[in-house]
Amino acid sequence: MKIFGLTFIVSTVTAICLWQLGLGRLIWPGHAFFASLLGAVVCGVTAQMLLTPKHSR
């Protein structure tokens, strides 16, 4: 549950930063929210993969 919590925090912070700083608009001007969401998903999946112990993969 600890890894899930950290993954959730990483993806939430990423989404907020991308949206508030306007980086989602720079990535995909027509769909800034979707770009921010995709960035959060990518960072969340990456955090999950890095934090999951290797023996449980």
JSON list of N, CA, C and O in Angstrom, two decimals, residues 18-19 22-38:
[
{"chain": "A", "resi": 18, "resn": "LEU", "atom": "N", "xyz": [2.02, 20.22, -14.15]},
{"chain": "A", "resi": 18, "resn": "LEU", "atom": "CA", "xyz": [1.85, 20.40, -15.60]},
{"chain": "A", "resi": 18, "resn": "LEU", "atom": "C", "xyz": [0.71, 21.36, -15.90]},
{"chain": "A", "resi": 18, "resn": "LEU", "atom": "O", "xyz": [0.80, 22.20, -16.81]},
{"chain": "A", "resi": 19, "resn": "TRP", "atom": "N", "xyz": [-0.37, 21.28, -15.15]},
{"chain": "A", "resi": 19, "resn": "TRP", "atom": "CA", "xyz": [-1.54, 22.12, -15.40]},
{"chain": "A", "resi": 19, "resn": "TRP", "atom": "C", "xyz": [-1.28, 23.56, -14.96]},
{"chain": "A", "resi": 19, "resn": "TRP", "atom": "O", "xyz": [-1.54, 24.50, -15.69]},
{"chain": "A", "resi": 22, "resn": "GLY", "atom": "N", "xyz": [1.36, 25.46, -16.96]},
{"chain": "A", "resi": 22, "resn": "GLY", "atom": "CA", "xyz": [1.02, 25.61, -18.38]},
{"chain": "A", "resi": 22, "resn": "GLY", "atom": "C", "xyz": [1.83, 24.72, -19.30]},
{"chain": "A", "resi": 22, "resn": "GLY", "atom": "O", "xyz": [1.84, 24.94, -20.51]},
{"chain": "A", "resi": 23, "resn": "LEU", "atom": "N", "xyz": [2.49, 23.73, -18.74]},
{"chain": "A", "resi": 23, "resn": "LEU", "atom": "CA", "xyz": [3.30, 22.86, -19.58]},
{"chain": "A", "resi": 23, "resn": "LEU", "atom": "C", "xyz": [2.45, 21.94, -20.44]},
{"chain": "A", "resi": 23, "resn": "LEU", "atom": "O", "xyz": [2.85, 21.56, -21.54]},
{"chain": "A", "resi": 24, "resn": "GLY", "atom": "N", "xyz": [1.27, 21.59, -19.96]},
{"chain": "A", "resi": 24, "resn": "GLY", "atom": "CA", "xyz": [0.36, 20.80, -20.78]},
{"chain": "A", "resi": 24, "resn": "GLY", "atom": "C", "xyz": [-0.04, 21.53, -22.04]},
{"chain": "A", "resi": 24, "resn": "GLY", "atom": "O", "xyz": [-0.19, 20.95, -23.11]},
{"chain": "A", "resi": 25, "resn": "ARG", "atom": "N", "xyz": [-0.20, 22.84, -21.93]},
{"chain": "A", "resi": 25, "resn": "ARG", "atom": "CA", "xyz": [-0.55, 23.67, -23.09]},
{"chain": "A", "resi": 25, "resn": "ARG", "atom": "C", "xyz": [0.61, 23.74, -24.08]},
{"chain": "A", "resi": 25, "resn": "ARG", "atom": "O", "xyz": [0.40, 23.82, -25.29]},
{"chain": "A", "resi": 26, "resn": "LEU", "atom": "N", "xyz": [1.84, 23.70, -23.57]},
{"chain": "A", "resi": 26, "resn": "LEU", "atom": "CA", "xyz": [3.00, 23.70, -24.46]},
{"chain": "A", "resi": 26, "resn": "LEU", "atom": "C", "xyz": [3.16, 22.36, -25.18]},
{"chain": "A", "resi": 26, "resn": "LEU", "atom": "O", "xyz": [3.60, 22.32, -26.33]},
{"chain": "A", "resi": 27, "resn": "ILE", "atom": "N", "xyz": [2.82, 21.28, -24.49]},
{"chain": "A", "resi": 27, "resn": "ILE", "atom": "CA", "xyz": [2.96, 19.94, -25.07]},
{"chain": "A", "resi": 27, "resn": "ILE", "atom": "C", "xyz": [1.92, 19.70, -26.16]},
{"chain": "A", "resi": 27, "resn": "ILE", "atom": "O", "xyz": [2.23, 19.23, -27.24]},
{"chain": "A", "resi": 28, "resn": "TRP", "atom": "N", "xyz": [0.65, 20.06, -25.86]},
{"chain": "A", "resi": 28, "resn": "TRP", "atom": "CA", "xyz": [-0.44, 19.82, -26.78]},
{"chain": "A", "resi": 28, "resn": "TRP", "atom": "C", "xyz": [-1.45, 20.95, -26.62]},
{"chain": "A", "resi": 28, "resn": "TRP", "atom": "O", "xyz": [-2.37, 20.86, -25.81]},
{"chain": "A", "resi": 29, "resn": "PRO", "atom": "N", "xyz": [-1.29, 22.03, -27.39]},
{"chain": "A", "resi": 29, "resn": "PRO", "atom": "CA", "xyz": [-2.12, 23.24, -27.19]},
{"chain": "A", "resi": 29, "resn": "PRO", "atom": "C", "xyz": [-3.63, 23.00, -27.27]},
{"chain": "A", "resi": 29, "resn": "PRO", "atom": "O", "xyz": [-4.39, 23.61, -26.54]},
{"chain": "A", "resi": 30, "resn": "GLY", "atom": "N", "xyz": [-4.07, 22.11, -28.11]},
{"chain": "A", "resi": 30, "resn": "GLY", "atom": "CA", "xyz": [-5.50, 21.88, -28.27]},
{"chain": "A", "resi": 30, "resn": "GLY", "atom": "C", "xyz": [-6.12, 21.08, -27.14]},
{"chain": "A", "resi": 30, "resn": "GLY", "atom": "O", "xyz": [-7.32, 21.14, -26.92]},
{"chain": "A", "resi": 31, "resn": "HIS", "atom": "N", "xyz": [-5.30, 20.31, -26.43]},
{"chain": "A", "resi": 31, "resn": "HIS", "atom": "CA", "xyz": [-5.80, 19.43, -25.38]},
{"chain": "A", "resi": 31, "resn": "HIS", "atom": "C", "xyz": [-4.86, 19.47, -24.19]},
{"chain": "A", "resi": 31, "resn": "HIS", "atom": "O", "xyz": [-4.23, 18.47, -23.84]},
{"chain": "A", "resi": 32, "resn": "ALA", "atom": "N", "xyz": [-4.79, 20.62, -23.55]},
{"chain": "A", "resi": 32, "resn": "ALA", "atom": "CA", "xyz": [-3.85, 20.82, -22.45]},
{"chain": "A", "resi": 32, "resn": "ALA", "atom": "C", "xyz": [-4.14, 19.90, -21.27]},
{"chain": "A", "resi": 32, "resn": "ALA", "atom": "O", "xyz": [-3.22, 19.35, -20.65]},
{"chain": "A", "resi": 33, "resn": "PHE", "atom": "N", "xyz": [-5.41, 19.72, -20.95]},
{"chain": "A", "resi": 33, "resn": "PHE", "atom": "CA", "xyz": [-5.75, 18.84, -19.82]},
{"chain": "A", "resi": 33, "resn": "PHE", "atom": "C", "xyz": [-5.36, 17.40, -20.11]},
{"chain": "A", "resi": 33, "resn": "PHE", "atom": "O", "xyz": [-4.81, 16.71, -19.24]},
{"chain": "A", "resi": 34, "resn": "PHE", "atom": "N", "xyz": [-5.63, 16.94, -21.32]},
{"chain": "A", "resi": 34, "resn": "PHE", "atom": "CA", "xyz": [-5.28, 15.57, -21.70]},
{"chain": "A", "resi": 34, "resn": "PHE", "atom": "C", "xyz": [-3.77, 15.37, -21.68]},
{"chain": "A", "resi": 34, "resn": "PHE", "atom": "O", "xyz": [-3.29, 14.32, -21.25]},
{"chain": "A", "resi": 35, "resn": "ALA", "atom": "N", "xyz": [-3.02, 16.37, -22.13]},
{"chain": "A", "resi": 35, "resn": "ALA", "atom": "CA", "xyz": [-1.56, 16.28, -22.10]},
{"chain": "A", "resi": 35, "resn": "ALA", "atom": "C", "xyz": [-1.05, 16.21, -20.67]},
{"chain": "A", "resi": 35, "resn": "ALA", "atom": "O", "xyz": [-0.13, 15.44, -20.36]},
{"chain": "A", "resi": 36, "resn": "SER", "atom": "N", "xyz": [-1.65, 16.98, -19.77]},
{"chain": "A", "resi": 36, "resn": "SER", "atom": "CA", "xyz": [-1.27, 16.93, -18.36]},
{"chain": "A", "resi": 36, "resn": "SER", "atom": "C", "xyz": [-1.61, 15.56, -17.77]},
{"chain": "A", "resi": 36, "resn": "SER", "atom": "O", "xyz": [-0.83, 15.00, -16.99]},
{"chain": "A", "resi": 37, "resn": "LEU", "atom": "N", "xyz": [-2.75, 15.04, -18.13]},
{"chain": "A", "resi": 37, "resn": "LEU", "atom": "CA", "xyz": [-3.16, 13.72, -17.64]},
{"chain": "A", "resi": 37, "resn": "LEU", "atom": "C", "xyz": [-2.21, 12.64, -18.13]},
{"chain": "A", "resi": 37, "resn": "LEU", "atom": "O", "xyz": [-1.79, 11.76, -17.36]},
{"chain": "A", "resi": 38, "resn": "LEU", "atom": "N", "xyz": [-1.85, 12.67, -19.40]},
{"chain": "A", "resi": 38, "resn": "LEU", "atom": "CA", "xyz": [-0.92, 11.67, -19.93]},
{"chain": "A", "resi": 38, "resn": "LEU", "atom": "C", "xyz": [0.45, 11.78, -19.27]},
{"chain": "A", "resi": 38, "resn": "LEU", "atom": "O", "xyz": [1.09, 10.76, -19.00]}
]
